[in-house]
Amino acid sequence: MNENGQIKRDTRAEMEAEVAVCRSLFEKKTRDYGTSWRILRLPSLTDQIFIKANRIRSVQESGENRVGDGVRGEFVAMVNYAVMGLILNDERGMKIDDLELPLEKAMALYDRQMKRVLDLMMDKNHDYGEAWRQMRISSMVDLILMKLLRIKQIEDNDGKTLVSEGVEGGYMDIINYSLFSLVRLTEEGE
């Protein structure tokens, strides 16, 4: 506990624990399916993330979950799809012949992107004073949806922006909000 009587949290460790869950699923799916996701164009990945975020919002608003899958898995999927987006964004111009990667290479690319995201998140977290801990998960879902709409607009503009950080920054923010939500769900016992 700190001097204010609050539980002292190790944010980096909490985030890394959630990343480990996401990474484990990514690795298992890569073993099952290979890197078939590399055939997708960035807008297709953006739409996949949109489907996941929209489902979470729908479940939150209706209070009904007919599929039965919890929202936790949707946040994990958004993290992994956004990492795929970051990887593909770095590899623009890749040829179709280069789609399949060895598992070790795919995991190294995943780890590289996730390190960049976590480092940025920790810098932002410092400056914002862990404000996310006071946010509602529903607000984080809304922010993810807003980021997705922005990304879609940038994609529709052929990636051109005047003052915006671009698709990469949007994907990184989606990963951060998803990880924040996963930590919050863990704290709530979900």
Tab-separated table of C-alpha atoms in Angstrom:
chain	number	residue	atom	x	y	z
A	1	MET	CA	0.000	0.000	0.000
A	2	ASN	CA	1.130	3.521	-0.646
A	3	GLU	CA	0.916	6.539	1.650
A	4	ASN	CA	-2.705	7.146	0.573
A	5	GLY	CA	-3.771	3.654	1.647
A	6	GLN	CA	-4.170	2.501	-1.971
A	7	ILE	CA	-2.862	-0.780	-3.287
A	8	LYS	CA	0.407	-0.229	-5.141
A	9	ARG	CA	0.153	-1.834	-8.540
A	10	ASP	CA	2.862	-2.936	-10.935
A	11	THR	CA	1.293	-1.765	-14.179
A	12	ARG	CA	4.067	-3.132	-16.406
A	13	ALA	CA	3.730	-6.591	-14.827
A	14	GLU	CA	-0.070	-6.490	-15.172
A	15	MET	CA	0.205	-5.541	-18.833
A	16	GLU	CA	2.851	-8.171	-19.507
A	17	ALA	CA	0.606	-10.830	-17.930
A	18	GLU	CA	-2.224	-9.890	-20.312
A	19	VAL	CA	0.191	-9.733	-23.250
A	20	ALA	CA	1.341	-13.267	-22.374
A	21	VAL	CA	-2.256	-14.484	-22.742
A	22	CYS	CA	-2.604	-12.709	-26.100
A	23	ARG	CA	0.778	-13.950	-27.302
A	24	SER	CA	0.010	-17.538	-26.306
A	25	LEU	CA	-3.192	-17.521	-28.353
A	26	PHE	CA	-1.411	-15.891	-31.302
A	27	GLU	CA	1.274	-18.587	-31.199
A	28	LYS	CA	-1.269	-21.423	-30.992
A	29	LYS	CA	-3.288	-20.020	-33.889
A	30	THR	CA	-0.085	-19.556	-35.897
A	31	ARG	CA	0.738	-23.220	-35.280
A	32	ASP	CA	-2.775	-24.179	-36.442
A	33	TYR	CA	-3.210	-21.799	-39.390
A	34	GLY	CA	0.254	-20.547	-40.238
A	35	THR	CA	0.462	-16.886	-41.183
A	36	SER	CA	-2.543	-16.956	-43.509
A	37	TRP	CA	-3.604	-13.598	-42.004
A	38	ARG	CA	-0.869	-11.987	-44.094
A	39	ILE	CA	-3.159	-12.235	-47.155
A	40	LEU	CA	-5.399	-9.580	-45.557
A	41	ARG	CA	-5.170	-5.954	-46.502
A	42	LEU	CA	-5.099	-3.424	-43.670
A	43	PRO	CA	-8.751	-2.399	-44.164
A	44	SER	CA	-9.777	-6.047	-43.708
A	45	LEU	CA	-7.940	-6.196	-40.381
A	46	THR	CA	-9.500	-2.899	-39.368
A	47	ASP	CA	-12.931	-4.365	-40.133
A	48	GLN	CA	-12.144	-7.502	-38.092
A	49	ILE	CA	-11.271	-5.349	-35.099
A	50	PHE	CA	-14.438	-3.307	-35.688
A	51	ILE	CA	-16.543	-6.498	-35.570
A	52	LYS	CA	-14.995	-7.457	-32.225
A	53	ALA	CA	-15.404	-3.996	-30.670
A	54	ASN	CA	-18.940	-3.688	-31.967
A	55	ARG	CA	-19.846	-7.067	-30.445
A	56	ILE	CA	-18.518	-5.969	-27.049
A	57	ARG	CA	-20.552	-2.770	-27.245
A	58	SER	CA	-23.656	-4.687	-28.285
A	59	VAL	CA	-23.302	-7.083	-25.345
A	60	GLN	CA	-22.660	-4.170	-22.965
A	61	GLU	CA	-25.717	-2.251	-24.179
A	62	SER	CA	-28.153	-5.158	-24.397
A	63	GLY	CA	-26.882	-7.102	-21.406
A	64	GLU	CA	-27.485	-10.179	-23.516
A	65	ASN	CA	-24.829	-12.534	-24.839
A	66	ARG	CA	-26.423	-15.106	-27.142
A	67	VAL	CA	-23.137	-16.516	-28.469
A	68	GLY	CA	-21.921	-17.242	-24.953
A	69	ASP	CA	-18.316	-16.236	-25.567
A	70	GLY	CA	-17.185	-13.651	-23.056
A	71	VAL	CA	-15.926	-10.225	-23.987
A	72	ARG	CA	-12.445	-11.064	-22.668
A	73	GLY	CA	-11.754	-13.125	-25.781
A	74	GLU	CA	-12.827	-10.225	-27.979
A	75	PHE	CA	-10.305	-7.910	-26.306
A	76	VAL	CA	-7.585	-10.551	-26.800
A	77	ALA	CA	-8.585	-10.832	-30.466
A	78	MET	CA	-8.431	-7.047	-30.907
A	79	VAL	CA	-4.910	-7.004	-29.461
A	80	ASN	CA	-3.779	-9.733	-31.820
A	81	TYR	CA	-5.477	-8.302	-34.905
A	82	ALA	CA	-3.969	-4.879	-34.173
A	83	VAL	CA	-0.499	-6.443	-33.823
A	84	MET	CA	-1.071	-8.117	-37.190
A	85	GLY	CA	-1.986	-4.703	-38.551
A	86	LEU	CA	1.222	-3.187	-37.237
A	87	ILE	CA	3.244	-6.000	-38.794
A	88	LEU	CA	1.506	-5.619	-42.161
A	89	ASN	CA	1.812	-1.847	-42.023
A	90	ASP	CA	5.583	-2.250	-41.668
A	91	GLU	CA	5.686	-4.673	-44.594
A	92	ARG	CA	3.699	-2.741	-47.206
A	93	GLY	CA	4.502	-3.924	-50.687
A	94	MET	CA	5.047	-7.526	-49.606
A	95	LYS	CA	4.509	-10.062	-52.382
A	96	ILE	CA	1.934	-12.845	-52.103
A	97	ASP	CA	4.766	-15.376	-52.360
A	98	ASP	CA	6.054	-14.105	-49.006
A	99	LEU	CA	2.887	-14.856	-47.013
A	100	GLU	CA	3.970	-17.876	-45.013
A	101	LEU	CA	6.481	-17.226	-42.258
A	102	PRO	CA	8.188	-19.720	-39.983
A	103	LEU	CA	6.687	-19.681	-36.485
A	104	GLU	CA	9.871	-18.231	-34.975
A	105	LYS	CA	9.850	-15.308	-37.412
A	106	ALA	CA	6.139	-14.623	-36.835
A	107	MET	CA	6.657	-14.613	-33.070
A	108	ALA	CA	9.710	-12.356	-33.349
A	109	LEU	CA	7.634	-9.858	-35.359
A	110	TYR	CA	4.850	-10.081	-32.764
A	111	ASP	CA	7.303	-9.504	-29.917
A	112	ARG	CA	8.927	-6.551	-31.679
A	113	GLN	CA	5.610	-4.792	-32.224
A	114	MET	CA	4.363	-5.548	-28.723
A	115	LYS	CA	7.538	-4.169	-27.151
A	116	ARG	CA	7.063	-0.912	-29.076
A	117	VAL	CA	3.445	-0.725	-27.953
A	118	LEU	CA	4.209	-1.480	-24.297
A	119	ASP	CA	7.053	1.023	-24.166
A	120	LEU	CA	4.812	3.741	-25.603
A	121	MET	CA	1.985	2.745	-23.275
A	122	MET	CA	4.205	2.996	-20.215
A	123	ASP	CA	5.397	6.462	-21.279
A	124	LYS	CA	1.814	7.620	-21.819
A	125	ASN	CA	0.699	5.929	-18.608
A	126	HIS	CA	3.311	7.902	-16.693
A	127	ASP	CA	2.199	11.205	-18.192
A	128	TYR	CA	-1.533	10.499	-17.772
A	129	GLY	CA	-1.160	9.184	-14.211
A	130	GLU	CA	-2.933	5.871	-14.822
A	131	ALA	CA	-6.204	7.634	-15.601
A	132	TRP	CA	-7.394	4.462	-17.351
A	133	ARG	CA	-7.856	2.795	-13.970
A	134	GLN	CA	-10.710	5.234	-13.305
A	135	MET	CA	-12.320	4.763	-16.715
A	136	ARG	CA	-15.259	2.534	-17.480
A	137	ILE	CA	-14.551	-0.408	-19.770
A	138	SER	CA	-17.502	0.767	-21.862
A	139	SER	CA	-15.704	4.091	-22.410
A	140	MET	CA	-12.585	2.263	-23.551
A	141	VAL	CA	-14.693	0.293	-26.041
A	142	ASP	CA	-16.136	3.568	-27.346
A	143	LEU	CA	-12.612	4.970	-27.719
A	144	ILE	CA	-11.569	1.841	-29.629
A	145	LEU	CA	-14.554	2.261	-31.944
A	146	MET	CA	-13.662	5.932	-32.462
A	147	LYS	CA	-10.050	4.969	-33.290
A	148	LEU	CA	-11.374	2.422	-35.781
A	149	LEU	CA	-13.559	5.000	-37.505
A	150	ARG	CA	-10.534	7.282	-37.734
A	151	ILE	CA	-8.414	4.472	-39.166
A	152	LYS	CA	-11.138	3.701	-41.723
A	153	GLN	CA	-11.165	7.347	-42.781
A	154	ILE	CA	-7.377	7.363	-43.134
A	155	GLU	CA	-7.547	4.138	-45.163
A	156	ASP	CA	-10.249	5.665	-47.377
A	157	ASN	CA	-7.873	8.628	-47.904
A	158	ASP	CA	-5.139	6.247	-49.112
A	159	GLY	CA	-3.224	6.722	-45.876
A	160	LYS	CA	-2.800	10.456	-46.325
A	161	THR	CA	-3.232	12.661	-43.266
A	162	LEU	CA	-2.703	16.341	-42.621
A	163	VAL	CA	-2.044	16.354	-38.874
A	164	SER	CA	-2.957	12.876	-37.633
A	165	GLU	CA	-0.567	10.203	-36.437
A	166	GLY	CA	-1.907	7.708	-38.931
A	167	VAL	CA	-2.941	4.080	-38.937
A	168	GLU	CA	0.012	2.895	-36.836
A	169	GLY	CA	-0.866	5.168	-33.921
A	170	GLY	CA	-4.489	4.051	-34.098
A	171	TYR	CA	-3.558	0.369	-33.937
A	172	MET	CA	-1.221	1.048	-31.012
A	173	ASP	CA	-3.984	2.881	-29.130
A	174	ILE	CA	-6.405	-0.002	-29.774
A	175	ILE	CA	-3.903	-2.425	-28.271
A	176	ASN	CA	-3.438	-0.168	-25.257
A	177	TYR	CA	-7.165	0.283	-24.597
A	178	SER	CA	-7.706	-3.452	-25.050
A	179	LEU	CA	-4.914	-4.274	-22.592
A	180	PHE	CA	-6.274	-1.720	-20.112
A	181	SER	CA	-9.669	-3.408	-20.399
A	182	LEU	CA	-8.152	-6.855	-19.889
A	183	VAL	CA	-6.395	-5.681	-16.724
A	184	ARG	CA	-9.646	-4.159	-15.471
A	185	LEU	CA	-11.546	-7.383	-16.225
A	186	THR	CA	-8.903	-9.355	-14.327
A	187	GLU	CA	-9.256	-6.988	-11.365
A	188	GLU	CA	-13.019	-7.539	-11.456
A	189	GLY	CA	-12.535	-11.308	-11.502
A	190	GLU	CA	-13.741	-11.865	-15.054
